[in-house]
Structure formats: C-alpha cells, structure tokens
mmCIF file of C-alpha atoms and ligand atoms in Angstrom:
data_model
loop_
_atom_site.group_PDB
_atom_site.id
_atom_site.type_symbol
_atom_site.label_atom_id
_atom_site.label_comp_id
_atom_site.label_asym_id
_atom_site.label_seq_id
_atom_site.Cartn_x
_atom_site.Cartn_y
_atom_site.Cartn_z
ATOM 1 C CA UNK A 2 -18.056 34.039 -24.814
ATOM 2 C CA UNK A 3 -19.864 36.113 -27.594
ATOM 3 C CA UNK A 4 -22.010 33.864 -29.919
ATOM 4 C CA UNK A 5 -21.875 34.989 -33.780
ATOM 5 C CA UNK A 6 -24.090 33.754 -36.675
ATOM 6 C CA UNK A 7 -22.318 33.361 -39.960
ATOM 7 C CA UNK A 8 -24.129 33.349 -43.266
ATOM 8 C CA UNK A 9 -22.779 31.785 -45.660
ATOM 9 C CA UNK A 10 -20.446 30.901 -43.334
ATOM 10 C CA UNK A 11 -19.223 27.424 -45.546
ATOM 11 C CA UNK A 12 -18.348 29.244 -48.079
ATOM 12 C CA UNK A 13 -15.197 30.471 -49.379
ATOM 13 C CA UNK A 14 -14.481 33.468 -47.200
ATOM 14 C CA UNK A 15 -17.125 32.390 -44.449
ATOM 15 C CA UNK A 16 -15.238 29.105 -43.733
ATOM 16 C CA UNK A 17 -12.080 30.641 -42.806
ATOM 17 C CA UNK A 18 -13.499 33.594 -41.110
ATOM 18 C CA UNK A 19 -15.468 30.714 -39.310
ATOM 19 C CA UNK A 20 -11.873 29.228 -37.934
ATOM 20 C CA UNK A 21 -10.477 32.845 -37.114
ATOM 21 C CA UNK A 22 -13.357 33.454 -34.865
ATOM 22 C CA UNK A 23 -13.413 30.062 -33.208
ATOM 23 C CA UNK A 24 -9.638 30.475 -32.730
ATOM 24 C CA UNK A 25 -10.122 34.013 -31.514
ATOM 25 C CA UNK A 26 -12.236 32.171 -28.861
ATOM 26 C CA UNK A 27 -15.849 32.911 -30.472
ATOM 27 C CA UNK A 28 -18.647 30.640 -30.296
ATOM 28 C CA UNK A 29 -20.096 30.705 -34.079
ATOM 29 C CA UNK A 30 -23.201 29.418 -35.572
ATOM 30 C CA UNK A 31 -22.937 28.517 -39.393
ATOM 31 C CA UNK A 32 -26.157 29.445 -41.571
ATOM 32 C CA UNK A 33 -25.152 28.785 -45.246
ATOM 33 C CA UNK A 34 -27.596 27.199 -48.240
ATOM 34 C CA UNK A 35 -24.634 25.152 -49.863
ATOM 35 C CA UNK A 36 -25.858 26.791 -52.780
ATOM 36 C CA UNK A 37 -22.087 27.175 -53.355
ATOM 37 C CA UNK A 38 -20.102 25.032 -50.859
ATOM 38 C CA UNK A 39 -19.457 22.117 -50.563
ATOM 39 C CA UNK A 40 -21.275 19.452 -48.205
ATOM 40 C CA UNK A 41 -18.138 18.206 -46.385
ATOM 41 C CA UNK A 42 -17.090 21.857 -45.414
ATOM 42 C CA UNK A 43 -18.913 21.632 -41.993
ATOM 43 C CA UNK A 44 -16.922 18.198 -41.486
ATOM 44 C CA UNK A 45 -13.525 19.398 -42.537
ATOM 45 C CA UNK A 46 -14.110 22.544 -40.013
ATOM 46 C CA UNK A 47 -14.477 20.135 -37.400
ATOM 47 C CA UNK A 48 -11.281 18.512 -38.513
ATOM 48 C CA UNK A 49 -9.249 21.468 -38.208
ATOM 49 C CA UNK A 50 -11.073 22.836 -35.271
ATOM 50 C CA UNK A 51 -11.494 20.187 -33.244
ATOM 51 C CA UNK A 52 -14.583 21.451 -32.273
ATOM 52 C CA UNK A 53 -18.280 20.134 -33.022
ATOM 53 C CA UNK A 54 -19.607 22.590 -35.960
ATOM 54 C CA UNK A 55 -23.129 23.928 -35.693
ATOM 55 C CA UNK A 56 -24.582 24.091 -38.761
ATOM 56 C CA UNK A 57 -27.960 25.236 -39.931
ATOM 57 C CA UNK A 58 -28.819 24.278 -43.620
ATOM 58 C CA UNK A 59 -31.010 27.151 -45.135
ATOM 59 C CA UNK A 60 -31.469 30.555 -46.688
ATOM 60 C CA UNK A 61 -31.665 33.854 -45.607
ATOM 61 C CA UNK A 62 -34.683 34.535 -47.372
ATOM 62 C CA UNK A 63 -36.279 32.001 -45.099
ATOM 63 C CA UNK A 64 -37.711 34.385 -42.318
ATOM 64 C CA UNK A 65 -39.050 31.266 -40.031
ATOM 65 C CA UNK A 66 -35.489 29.966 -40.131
ATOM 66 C CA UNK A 67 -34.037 32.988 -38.785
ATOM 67 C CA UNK A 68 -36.532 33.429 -36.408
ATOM 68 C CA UNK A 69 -36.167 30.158 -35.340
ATOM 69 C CA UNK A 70 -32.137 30.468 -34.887
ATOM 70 C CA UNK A 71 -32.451 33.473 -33.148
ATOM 71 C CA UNK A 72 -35.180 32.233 -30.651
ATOM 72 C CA UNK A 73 -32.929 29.357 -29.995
ATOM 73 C CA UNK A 74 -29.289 30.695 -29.363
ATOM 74 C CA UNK A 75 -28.217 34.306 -28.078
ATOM 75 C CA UNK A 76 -26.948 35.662 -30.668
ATOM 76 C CA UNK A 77 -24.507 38.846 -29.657
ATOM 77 C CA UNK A 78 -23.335 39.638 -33.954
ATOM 78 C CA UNK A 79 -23.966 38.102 -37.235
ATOM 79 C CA UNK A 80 -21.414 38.578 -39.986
ATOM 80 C CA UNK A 81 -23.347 38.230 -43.587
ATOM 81 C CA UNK A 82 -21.701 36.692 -45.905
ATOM 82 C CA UNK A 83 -24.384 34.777 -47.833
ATOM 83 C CA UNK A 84 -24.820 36.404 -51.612
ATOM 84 C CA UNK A 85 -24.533 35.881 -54.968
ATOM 85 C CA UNK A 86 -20.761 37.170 -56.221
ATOM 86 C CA UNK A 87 -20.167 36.402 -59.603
ATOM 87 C CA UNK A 88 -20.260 39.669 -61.846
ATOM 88 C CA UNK A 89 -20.829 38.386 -65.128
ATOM 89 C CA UNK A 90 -23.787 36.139 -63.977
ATOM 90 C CA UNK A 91 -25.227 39.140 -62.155
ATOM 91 C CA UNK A 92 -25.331 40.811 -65.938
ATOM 92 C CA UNK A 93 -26.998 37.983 -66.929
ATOM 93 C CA UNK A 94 -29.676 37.710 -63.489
ATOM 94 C CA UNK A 95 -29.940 40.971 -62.269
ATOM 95 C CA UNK A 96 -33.379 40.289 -60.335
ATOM 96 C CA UNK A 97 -31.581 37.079 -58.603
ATOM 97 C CA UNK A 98 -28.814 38.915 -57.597
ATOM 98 C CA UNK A 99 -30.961 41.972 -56.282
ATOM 99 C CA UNK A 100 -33.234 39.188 -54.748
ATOM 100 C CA UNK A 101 -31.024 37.293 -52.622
ATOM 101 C CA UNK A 102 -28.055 40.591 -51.993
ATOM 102 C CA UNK A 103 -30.586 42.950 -51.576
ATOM 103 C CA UNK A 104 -33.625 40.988 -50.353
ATOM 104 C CA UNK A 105 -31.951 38.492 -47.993
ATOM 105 C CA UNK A 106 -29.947 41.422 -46.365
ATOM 106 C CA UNK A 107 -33.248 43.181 -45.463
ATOM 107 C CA UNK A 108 -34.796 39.789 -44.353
ATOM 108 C CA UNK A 109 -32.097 39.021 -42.493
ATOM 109 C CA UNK A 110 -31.758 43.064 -40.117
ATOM 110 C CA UNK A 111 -35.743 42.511 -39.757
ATOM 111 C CA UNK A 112 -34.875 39.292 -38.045
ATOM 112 C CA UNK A 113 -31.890 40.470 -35.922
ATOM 113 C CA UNK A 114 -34.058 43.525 -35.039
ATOM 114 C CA UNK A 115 -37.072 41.431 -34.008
ATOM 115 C CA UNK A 116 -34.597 39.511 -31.765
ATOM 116 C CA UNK A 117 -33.205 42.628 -30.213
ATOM 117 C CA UNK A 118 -29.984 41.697 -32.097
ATOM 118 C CA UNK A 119 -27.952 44.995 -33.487
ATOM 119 C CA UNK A 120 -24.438 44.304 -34.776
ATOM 120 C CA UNK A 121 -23.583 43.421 -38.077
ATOM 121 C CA UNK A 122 -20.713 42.637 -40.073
ATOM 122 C CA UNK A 123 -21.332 43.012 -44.130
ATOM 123 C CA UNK A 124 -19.555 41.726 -46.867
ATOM 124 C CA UNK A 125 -18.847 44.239 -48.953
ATOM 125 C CA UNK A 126 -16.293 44.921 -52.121
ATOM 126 C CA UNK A 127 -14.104 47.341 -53.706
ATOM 127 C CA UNK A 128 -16.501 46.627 -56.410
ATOM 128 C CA UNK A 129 -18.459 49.597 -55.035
ATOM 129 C CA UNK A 130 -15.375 51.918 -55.893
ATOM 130 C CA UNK A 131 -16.410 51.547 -59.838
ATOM 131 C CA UNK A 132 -13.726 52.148 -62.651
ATOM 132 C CA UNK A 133 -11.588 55.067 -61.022
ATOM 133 C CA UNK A 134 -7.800 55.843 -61.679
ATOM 134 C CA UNK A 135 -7.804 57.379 -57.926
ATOM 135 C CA UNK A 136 -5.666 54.263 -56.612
ATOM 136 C CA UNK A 137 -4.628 53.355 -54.019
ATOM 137 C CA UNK A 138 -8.283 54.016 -53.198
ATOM 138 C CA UNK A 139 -9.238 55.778 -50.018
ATOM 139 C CA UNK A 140 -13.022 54.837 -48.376
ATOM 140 C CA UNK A 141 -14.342 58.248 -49.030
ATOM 141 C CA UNK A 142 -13.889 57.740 -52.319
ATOM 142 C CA UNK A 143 -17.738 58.004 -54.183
ATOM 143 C CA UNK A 144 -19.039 54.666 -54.984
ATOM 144 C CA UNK A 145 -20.567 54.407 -58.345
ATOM 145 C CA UNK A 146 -21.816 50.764 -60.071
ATOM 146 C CA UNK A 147 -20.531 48.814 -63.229
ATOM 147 C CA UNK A 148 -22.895 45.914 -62.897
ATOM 148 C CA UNK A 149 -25.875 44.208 -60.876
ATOM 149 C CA UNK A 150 -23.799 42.560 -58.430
ATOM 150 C CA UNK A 151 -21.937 46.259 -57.315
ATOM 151 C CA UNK A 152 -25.322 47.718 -56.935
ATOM 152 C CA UNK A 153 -26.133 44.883 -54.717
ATOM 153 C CA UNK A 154 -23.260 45.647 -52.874
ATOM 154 C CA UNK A 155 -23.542 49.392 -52.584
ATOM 155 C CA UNK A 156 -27.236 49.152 -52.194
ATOM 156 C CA UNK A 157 -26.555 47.029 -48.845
ATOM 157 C CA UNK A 158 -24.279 49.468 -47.574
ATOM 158 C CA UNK A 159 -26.721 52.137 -48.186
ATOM 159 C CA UNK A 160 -29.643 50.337 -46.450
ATOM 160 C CA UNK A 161 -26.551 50.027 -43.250
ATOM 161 C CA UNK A 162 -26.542 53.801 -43.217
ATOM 162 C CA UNK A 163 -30.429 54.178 -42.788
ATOM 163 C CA UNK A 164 -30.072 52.068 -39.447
ATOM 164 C CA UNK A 165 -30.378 54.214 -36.075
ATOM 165 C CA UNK A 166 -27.684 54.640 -33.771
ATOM 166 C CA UNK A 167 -28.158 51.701 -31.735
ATOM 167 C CA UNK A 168 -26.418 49.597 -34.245
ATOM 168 C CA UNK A 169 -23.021 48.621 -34.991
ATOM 169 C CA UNK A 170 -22.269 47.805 -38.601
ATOM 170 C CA UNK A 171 -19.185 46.896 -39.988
ATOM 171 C CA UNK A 172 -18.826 47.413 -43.443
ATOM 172 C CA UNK A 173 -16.160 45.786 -45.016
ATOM 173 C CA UNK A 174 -14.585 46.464 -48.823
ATOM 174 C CA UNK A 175 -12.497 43.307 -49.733
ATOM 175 C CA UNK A 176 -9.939 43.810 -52.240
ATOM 176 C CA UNK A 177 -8.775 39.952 -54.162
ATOM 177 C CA UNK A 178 -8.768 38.240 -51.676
ATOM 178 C CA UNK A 179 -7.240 34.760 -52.815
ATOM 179 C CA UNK A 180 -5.579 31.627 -50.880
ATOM 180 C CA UNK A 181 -5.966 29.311 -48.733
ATOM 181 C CA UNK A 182 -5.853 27.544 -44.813
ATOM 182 C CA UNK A 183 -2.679 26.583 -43.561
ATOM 183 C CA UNK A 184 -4.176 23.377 -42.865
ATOM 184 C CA UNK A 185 -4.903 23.041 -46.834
ATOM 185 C CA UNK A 186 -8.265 21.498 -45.695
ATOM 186 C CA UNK A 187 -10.448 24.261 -47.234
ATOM 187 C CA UNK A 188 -9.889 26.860 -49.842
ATOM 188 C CA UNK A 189 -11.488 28.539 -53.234
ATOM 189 C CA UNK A 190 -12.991 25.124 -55.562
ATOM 190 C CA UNK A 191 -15.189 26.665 -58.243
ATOM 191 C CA UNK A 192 -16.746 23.715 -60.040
ATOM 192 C CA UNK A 193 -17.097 25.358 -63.596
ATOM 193 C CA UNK A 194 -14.083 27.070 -65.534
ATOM 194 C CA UNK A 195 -13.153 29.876 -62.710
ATOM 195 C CA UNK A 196 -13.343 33.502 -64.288
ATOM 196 C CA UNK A 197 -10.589 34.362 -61.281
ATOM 197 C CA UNK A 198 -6.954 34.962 -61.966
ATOM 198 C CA UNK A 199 -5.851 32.787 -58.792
ATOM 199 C CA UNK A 200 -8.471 29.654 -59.249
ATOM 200 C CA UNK A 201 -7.768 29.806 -62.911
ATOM 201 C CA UNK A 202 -3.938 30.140 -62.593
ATOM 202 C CA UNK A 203 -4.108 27.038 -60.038
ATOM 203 C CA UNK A 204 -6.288 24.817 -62.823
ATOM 204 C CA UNK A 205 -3.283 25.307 -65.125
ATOM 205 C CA UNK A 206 -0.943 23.911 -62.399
ATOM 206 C CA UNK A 207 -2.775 20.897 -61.886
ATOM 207 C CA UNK A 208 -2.913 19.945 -65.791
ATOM 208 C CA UNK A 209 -6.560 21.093 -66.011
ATOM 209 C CA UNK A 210 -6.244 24.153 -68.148
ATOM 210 C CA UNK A 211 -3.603 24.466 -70.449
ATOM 211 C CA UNK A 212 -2.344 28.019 -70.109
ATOM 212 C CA UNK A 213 -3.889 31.360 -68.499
ATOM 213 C CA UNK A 214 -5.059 33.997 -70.854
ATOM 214 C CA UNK A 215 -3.340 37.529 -69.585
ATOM 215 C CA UNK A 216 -6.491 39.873 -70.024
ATOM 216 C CA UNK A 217 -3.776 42.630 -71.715
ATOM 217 C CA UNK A 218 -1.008 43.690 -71.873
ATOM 218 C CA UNK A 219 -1.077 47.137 -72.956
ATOM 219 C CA UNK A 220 -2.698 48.807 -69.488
ATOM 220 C CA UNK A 221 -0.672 51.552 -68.385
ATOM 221 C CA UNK A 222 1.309 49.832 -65.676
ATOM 222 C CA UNK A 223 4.664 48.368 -65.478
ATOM 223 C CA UNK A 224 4.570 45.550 -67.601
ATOM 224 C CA UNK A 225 1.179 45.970 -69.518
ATOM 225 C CA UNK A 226 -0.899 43.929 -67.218
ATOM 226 C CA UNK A 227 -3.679 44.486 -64.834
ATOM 227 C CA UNK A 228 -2.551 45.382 -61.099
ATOM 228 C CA UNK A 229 -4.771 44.140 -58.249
ATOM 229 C CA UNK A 230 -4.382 44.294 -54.579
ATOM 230 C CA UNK A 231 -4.284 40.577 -53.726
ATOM 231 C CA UNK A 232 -4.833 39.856 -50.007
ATOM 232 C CA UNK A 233 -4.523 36.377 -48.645
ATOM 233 C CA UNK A 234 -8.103 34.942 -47.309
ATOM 234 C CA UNK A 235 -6.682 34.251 -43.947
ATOM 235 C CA UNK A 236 -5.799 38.061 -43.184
ATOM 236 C CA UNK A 237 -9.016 38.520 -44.477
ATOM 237 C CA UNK A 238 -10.777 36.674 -42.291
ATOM 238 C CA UNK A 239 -8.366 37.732 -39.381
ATOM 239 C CA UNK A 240 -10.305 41.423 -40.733
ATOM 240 C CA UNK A 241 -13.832 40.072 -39.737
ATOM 241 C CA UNK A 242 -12.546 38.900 -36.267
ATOM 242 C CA UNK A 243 -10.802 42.563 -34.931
ATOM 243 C CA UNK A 244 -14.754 44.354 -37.037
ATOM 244 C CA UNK A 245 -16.536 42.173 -35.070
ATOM 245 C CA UNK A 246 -14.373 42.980 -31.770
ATOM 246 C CA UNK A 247 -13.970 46.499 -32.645
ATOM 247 C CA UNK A 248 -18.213 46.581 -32.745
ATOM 248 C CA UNK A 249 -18.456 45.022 -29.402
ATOM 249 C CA UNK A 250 -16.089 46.459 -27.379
ATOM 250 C CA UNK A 251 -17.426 50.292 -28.355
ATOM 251 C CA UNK A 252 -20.509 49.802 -30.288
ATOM 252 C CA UNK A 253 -19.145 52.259 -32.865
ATOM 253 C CA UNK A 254 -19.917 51.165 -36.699
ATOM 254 C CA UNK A 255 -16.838 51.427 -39.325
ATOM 255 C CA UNK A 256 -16.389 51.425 -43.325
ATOM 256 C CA UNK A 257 -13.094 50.091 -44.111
ATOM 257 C CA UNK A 258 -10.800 48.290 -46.741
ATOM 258 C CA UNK A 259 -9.636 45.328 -46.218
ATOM 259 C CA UNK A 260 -6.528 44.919 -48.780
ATOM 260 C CA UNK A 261 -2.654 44.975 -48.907
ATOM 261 C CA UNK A 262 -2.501 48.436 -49.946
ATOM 262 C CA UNK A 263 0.256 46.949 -52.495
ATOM 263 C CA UNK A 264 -0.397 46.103 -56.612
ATOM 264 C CA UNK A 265 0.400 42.897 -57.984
ATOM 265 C CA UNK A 266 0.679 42.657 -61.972
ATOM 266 C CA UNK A 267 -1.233 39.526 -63.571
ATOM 267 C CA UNK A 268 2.375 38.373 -64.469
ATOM 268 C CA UNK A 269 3.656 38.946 -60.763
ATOM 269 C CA UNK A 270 0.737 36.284 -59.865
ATOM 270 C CA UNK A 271 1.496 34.050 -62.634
ATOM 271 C CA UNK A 272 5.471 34.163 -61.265
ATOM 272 C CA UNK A 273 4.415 33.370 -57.624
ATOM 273 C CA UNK A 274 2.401 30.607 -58.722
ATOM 274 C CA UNK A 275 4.935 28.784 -60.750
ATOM 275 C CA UNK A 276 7.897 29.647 -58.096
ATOM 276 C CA UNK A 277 5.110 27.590 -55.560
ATOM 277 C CA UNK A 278 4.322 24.756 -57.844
ATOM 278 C CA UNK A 279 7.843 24.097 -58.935
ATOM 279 C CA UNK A 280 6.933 24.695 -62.608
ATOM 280 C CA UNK A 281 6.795 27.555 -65.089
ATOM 281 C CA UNK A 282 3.283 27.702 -65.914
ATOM 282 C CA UNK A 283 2.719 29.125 -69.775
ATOM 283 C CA UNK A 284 0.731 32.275 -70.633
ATOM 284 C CA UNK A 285 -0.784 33.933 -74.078
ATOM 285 C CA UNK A 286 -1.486 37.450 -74.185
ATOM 286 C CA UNK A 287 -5.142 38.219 -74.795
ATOM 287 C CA UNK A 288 -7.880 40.871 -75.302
ATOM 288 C CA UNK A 289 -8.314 43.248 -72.794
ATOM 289 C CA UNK A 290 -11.785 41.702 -70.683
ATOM 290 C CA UNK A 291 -14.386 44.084 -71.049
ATOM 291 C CA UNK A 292 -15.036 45.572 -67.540
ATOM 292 C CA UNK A 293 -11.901 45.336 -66.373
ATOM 293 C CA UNK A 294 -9.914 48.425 -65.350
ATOM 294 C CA UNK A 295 -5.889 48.566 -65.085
ATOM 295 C CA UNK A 296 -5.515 49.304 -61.406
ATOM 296 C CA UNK A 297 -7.800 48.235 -58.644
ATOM 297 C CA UNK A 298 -5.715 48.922 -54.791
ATOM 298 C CA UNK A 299 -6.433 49.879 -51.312
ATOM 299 C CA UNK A 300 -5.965 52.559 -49.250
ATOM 300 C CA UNK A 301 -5.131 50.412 -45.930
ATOM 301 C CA UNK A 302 -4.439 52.719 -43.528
ATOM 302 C CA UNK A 303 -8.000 53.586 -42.385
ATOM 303 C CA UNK A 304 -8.614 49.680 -41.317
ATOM 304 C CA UNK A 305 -4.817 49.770 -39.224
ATOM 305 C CA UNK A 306 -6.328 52.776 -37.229
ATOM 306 C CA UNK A 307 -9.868 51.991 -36.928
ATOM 307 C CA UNK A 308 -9.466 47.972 -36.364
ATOM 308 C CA UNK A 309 -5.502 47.366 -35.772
ATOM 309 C CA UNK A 310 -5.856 45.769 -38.555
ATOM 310 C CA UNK A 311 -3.003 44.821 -41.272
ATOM 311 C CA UNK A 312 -2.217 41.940 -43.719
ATOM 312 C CA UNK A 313 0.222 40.012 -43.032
ATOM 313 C CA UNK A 314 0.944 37.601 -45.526
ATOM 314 C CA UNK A 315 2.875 37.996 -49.100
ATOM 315 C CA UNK A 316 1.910 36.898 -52.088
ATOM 316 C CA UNK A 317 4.080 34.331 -52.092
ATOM 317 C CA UNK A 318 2.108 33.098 -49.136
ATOM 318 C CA UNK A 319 -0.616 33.084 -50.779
ATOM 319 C CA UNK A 320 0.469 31.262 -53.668
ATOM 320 C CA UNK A 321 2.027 28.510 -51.774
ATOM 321 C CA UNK A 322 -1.310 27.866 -49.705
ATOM 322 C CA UNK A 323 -2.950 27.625 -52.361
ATOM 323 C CA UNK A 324 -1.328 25.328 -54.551
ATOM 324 C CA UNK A 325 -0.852 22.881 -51.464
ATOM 325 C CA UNK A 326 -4.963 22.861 -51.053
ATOM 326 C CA UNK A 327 -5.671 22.880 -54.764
ATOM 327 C CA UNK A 328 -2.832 19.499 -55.046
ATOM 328 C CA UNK A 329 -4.011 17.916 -51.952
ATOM 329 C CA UNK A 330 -7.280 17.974 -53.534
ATOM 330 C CA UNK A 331 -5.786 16.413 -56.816
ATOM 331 C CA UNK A 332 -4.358 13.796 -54.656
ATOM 332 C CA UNK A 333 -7.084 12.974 -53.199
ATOM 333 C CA UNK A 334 -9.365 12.383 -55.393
ATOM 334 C CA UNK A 335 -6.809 10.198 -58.205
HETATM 335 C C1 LIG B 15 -13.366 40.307 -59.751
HETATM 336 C C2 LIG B 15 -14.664 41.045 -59.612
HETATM 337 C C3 LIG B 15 -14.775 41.618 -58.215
HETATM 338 C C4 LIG B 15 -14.653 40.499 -57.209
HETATM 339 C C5 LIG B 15 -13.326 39.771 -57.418
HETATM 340 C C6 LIG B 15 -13.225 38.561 -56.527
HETATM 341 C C7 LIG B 15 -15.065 41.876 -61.880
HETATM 342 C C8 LIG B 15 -15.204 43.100 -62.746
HETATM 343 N N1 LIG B 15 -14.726 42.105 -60.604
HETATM 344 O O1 LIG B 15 -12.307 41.270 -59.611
HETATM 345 O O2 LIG B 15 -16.013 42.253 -58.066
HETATM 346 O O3 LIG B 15 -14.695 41.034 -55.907
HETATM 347 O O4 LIG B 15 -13.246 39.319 -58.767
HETATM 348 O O5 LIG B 15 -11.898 38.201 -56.352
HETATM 349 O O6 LIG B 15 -15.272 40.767 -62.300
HETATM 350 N N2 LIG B 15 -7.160 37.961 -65.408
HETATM 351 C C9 LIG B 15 -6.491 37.427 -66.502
HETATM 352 N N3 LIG B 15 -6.857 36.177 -66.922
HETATM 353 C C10 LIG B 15 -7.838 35.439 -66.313
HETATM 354 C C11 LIG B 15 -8.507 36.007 -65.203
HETATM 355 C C12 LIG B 15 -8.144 37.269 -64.781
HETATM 356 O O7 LIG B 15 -5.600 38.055 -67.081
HETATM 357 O O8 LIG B 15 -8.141 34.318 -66.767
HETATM 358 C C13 LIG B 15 -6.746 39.306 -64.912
HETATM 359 C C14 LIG B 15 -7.848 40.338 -64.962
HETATM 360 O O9 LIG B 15 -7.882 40.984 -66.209
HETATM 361 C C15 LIG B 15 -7.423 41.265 -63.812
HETATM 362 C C16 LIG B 15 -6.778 40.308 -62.799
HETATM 363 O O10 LIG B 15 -6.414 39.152 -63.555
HETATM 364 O O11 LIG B 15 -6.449 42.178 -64.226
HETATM 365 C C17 LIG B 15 -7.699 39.898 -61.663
HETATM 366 O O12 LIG B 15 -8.900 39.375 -62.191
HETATM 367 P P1 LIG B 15 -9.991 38.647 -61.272
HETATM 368 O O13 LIG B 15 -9.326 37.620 -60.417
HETATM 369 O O14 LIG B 15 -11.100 38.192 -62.158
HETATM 370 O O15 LIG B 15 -10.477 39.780 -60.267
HETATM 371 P P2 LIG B 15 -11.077 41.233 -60.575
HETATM 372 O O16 LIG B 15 -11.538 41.351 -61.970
HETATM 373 O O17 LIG B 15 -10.110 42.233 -60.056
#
C-alpha cells in the first residue's frame, strides 16, 4: 500500500482528498499547521474513516520536521496542499504569500529530494490563466498573473518544470471548487465574512448574512452575471487520487484542469442554493468586484484522457451537501 504525505491535508480541499485516498486504499500521513483548519478535523476524519488519523502538527517551512517525517515513514508521494489562498490578502501580504507558496514549496522538494522521494502532486489554480475571454480554457493556454497569490501559484509550477526527469509532478488547475462530504462532517467554514460566492451564499441561508451581493449584472453573459465553472470538492479530490495513481503507475508528470467544463451564472448558484435549503434566499445587484472577469471555465477534456478523470456531480449536488454541513453545524452548536 503506497504511503502519501498531505500538506495541508486538514484543510478544506486536503481533508476530503485525505478520505478519497484512504478510501482508494492509500495509507496517508496528514502534515497541516491549522493555521486555517480547524482542531477537530483530524477527529472527525477518524469518524468518517474509521481509521486512526496520523497527524503531524507543523509547517512546511520547518525543514527538521520534514526531515524528521520522512526519516520516519516511507513516503512513496506527497500531494501539497499547504498555502496561503486568499487573493485579496495576498494584495495586501505579498512577501507572506511568496514566503510560505513559494518558500515552503522549495523547502518542502529539498526535503523529498534528500529522502530520495520524487512524486508530487501541486495545488494549483485556474488563477494562473489571468483575465482571458479564451473560455472554456484549454492548459496550453499562457499563464499570466493578476495578483500575489497567482504568481505564487504560477511561480510553483514553474519551479515543477525545472525538476529532472526522474520526477513525477502533477500539476493540478482547480476551477471553484465548492461543497461538501456526503457525510456532512467536514466542509468549507471560513471564520470571518467569506469573500466566496458558495460560503457566502450558505451564511445567508443560515440567517447570518442578510442577502448576497451579485458582483454585476451587466457582464456579457446570459443574464448579466459572472459564470464560473463550479466543481464539487469531492470530484475534486477524487482528481488528486487518479494524479497521484496516474504518477505511480507510469512515472509520467501531467498539467491538467480539474473543472466541470460547464458555466454556472452567480444567479444559477443562488437558485440551487435556495431549491436545497427550501427557501428563496434574497439578492441586490451590486458593483462589478474589481478583479473579477465575466467568464472563468475549463477545458476538461485533457484531465478525462490523461487521468480518466471526470466530475461527476451537479450543481445541485453541490448545493445540497453543502447546506446539510453548513445546518448540521448550526445545529450543533445552538
Ligand atoms: C476566487 C479566486 C480564485 C480562487 C477561488 C476559490 C479571485 C480573483 N479569484 O475565484 O483564485 O481559486 O476564488 O474558489 O478572487 N460573487 C458575488 N457575490 C459575492 C461573492 C462572489 O456576486 O459575495 C461572484 C463573483 O463576482 C464571481 C462569482 O461569484 O462572479 C464567484 O466568485 P468567487 O467564489 O469569489 O470565486 P472567483 O472570484 O471565481
């Protein structure tokens, strides 16, 4: 049974991947700084997994910790999830964000290197696309930056390429990825106001918020509103478990998408949402967000040939899981 280290593996998208690779039959190894997760994640894994959770609490930056992990389990693949992701703070902190994207990516391939350890899975975004009205976008598309946190991204990619042959490196280019676990045990939980559509949407449904703000309505699409390629987190993290597969079974590396390949409008989310909550949810038209662009989807069919890879589930789905996480989580804590 291969043995895979997660960063930031009890985090949003880690902590799901972490279940599709344990039910794919992997054993996993969480690294994660809780920086931005929450303590009982490792618990609630264990929960749903049935399985004990190994779980070291630290940072990527910290090379005696990784040499330490390494030295102590065989590691056959690490999938990296541990960064910063929030775009507006990474306007704000552009050295933190290069620091721990940038830096902890390099601290982390001279550790895996040192330990004779040469296949990677990277957390990438379609981020690294830039503002383009190419759409659906296709991977050879150039990738250009609009803030900090895409250079981090594009920079990590880049420092992937340099690496010699005998790596494997998965790159993969989420599109919006939103949802939640069947179980509705773990999901998105931003603690502050979320600047997402989805978490935002869901704070309205449980009272918190009073109404969404549509960023626009006047982008040239079919009802005025941005159009994003929303993919549910579970086929996302079903995407990390055929990369990781694909890397070991013929040590060749990949750059793929990982999205729907279909648009949603911000009004198609907020009509899924209240269809899954039982309740029409209200709206106001707003400015335009600065940054935003009107269309942002995938070109999926290089991650179906490379990987076998395709989403499954509709938006609907993804809805629905999330508003049963987001009100058992209400529930629980009234
Ligand atoms: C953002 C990030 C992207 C990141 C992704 C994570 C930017 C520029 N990009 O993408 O790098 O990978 O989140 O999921 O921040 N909207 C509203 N009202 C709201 C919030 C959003 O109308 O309160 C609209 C936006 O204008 C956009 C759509 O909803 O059309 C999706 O927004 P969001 O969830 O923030 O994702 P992106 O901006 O696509």
């Amino acid at each position: 049974m291969a043995k895979i280290l997660l960063t930031g593996g009890a985090g949003y998208i880690g902590s799901h991947t972490y279940l599709a690779l344990i039910e794919a039959g992997f054993d996993v190894v969480i690294l994660d700084n809780f920086s931005n997760a929450k303590d009982d994640v490792p618990a609630r894994l264990k929960d749903i997994s049935g399985k004990q959770v190994h779980v070291y609490q630290g940072d990527v930056l910290d090379r005696t910790l990784l040499d330490d992990v390494f030295a102590t389990h065989k590691i056959d693949g690490v999938v990296h999830f541990a960064a910063k992701k929030a775009v507006g703070e990474s306007v704000a902190k552009p050295l933190d964000y290069i620091h721990t994207n940038v830096g902890g990516l390099l601290n982390l391939l001279a550790a895996m290197d040192g330990a004779g350890v040469r296949r990677i899975v990277f957390s990438s975004s379609a981020t690294v696309y830039g503002d383009t009205s190419v759409q659906p976008i296709p991977e050879d598309h150039p990738c250009t930056y609009t803030s900090p946190y895409a250079f981090t991204k594009i920079a990590g990619e880049q420092i992937l390429e340099q690496l010699p042959d005998n790596w494997a490196i998965g790159i993969l280019r989420y599109f919006n990825p939103v949802g939640a676990h069947q179980s509705a045990m773990i999901g998105e939980d931003p603690e502050d106001t979320p600047n997402n559509l989805v978490p935002y949407i869901a704070k309205v449904a449980t009272g918190e918020l009073t109404q969404l703000g549509v960023f626009g309505n006047d982008y040239d699409t079919p009802d005025g509103t941005g159009v994003r390629d929303y993919i549910h987190v579970e086929d996302l993290a079903d995407g990390h478990v055929l990369s990781l597969k694909s890397l070991i079974e013929t040590n060749q590396s990949h750059t793929v998408n990982l999205g729907t390949g279909e648009g949603s409008s911000v009004l198609d989310v907020l009509n899924a949402y209240s269809e899954a909550c039982g309740k029409k949810l209200p709206h106001q038209i707003k400015p335009r967000r600065d940054g935003d662009v009107a269309v942002l989807t995938a070109r999926p069919e290089k991650a179906k040939a490379t990987l076998g890879f395709e989403a499954k589930r509709s938006l609907a789905d993804m809805c629905k899981s999330s508003w049963a996480w987001v009100n058992g989580q209400r529930r629980n804590s009234n």
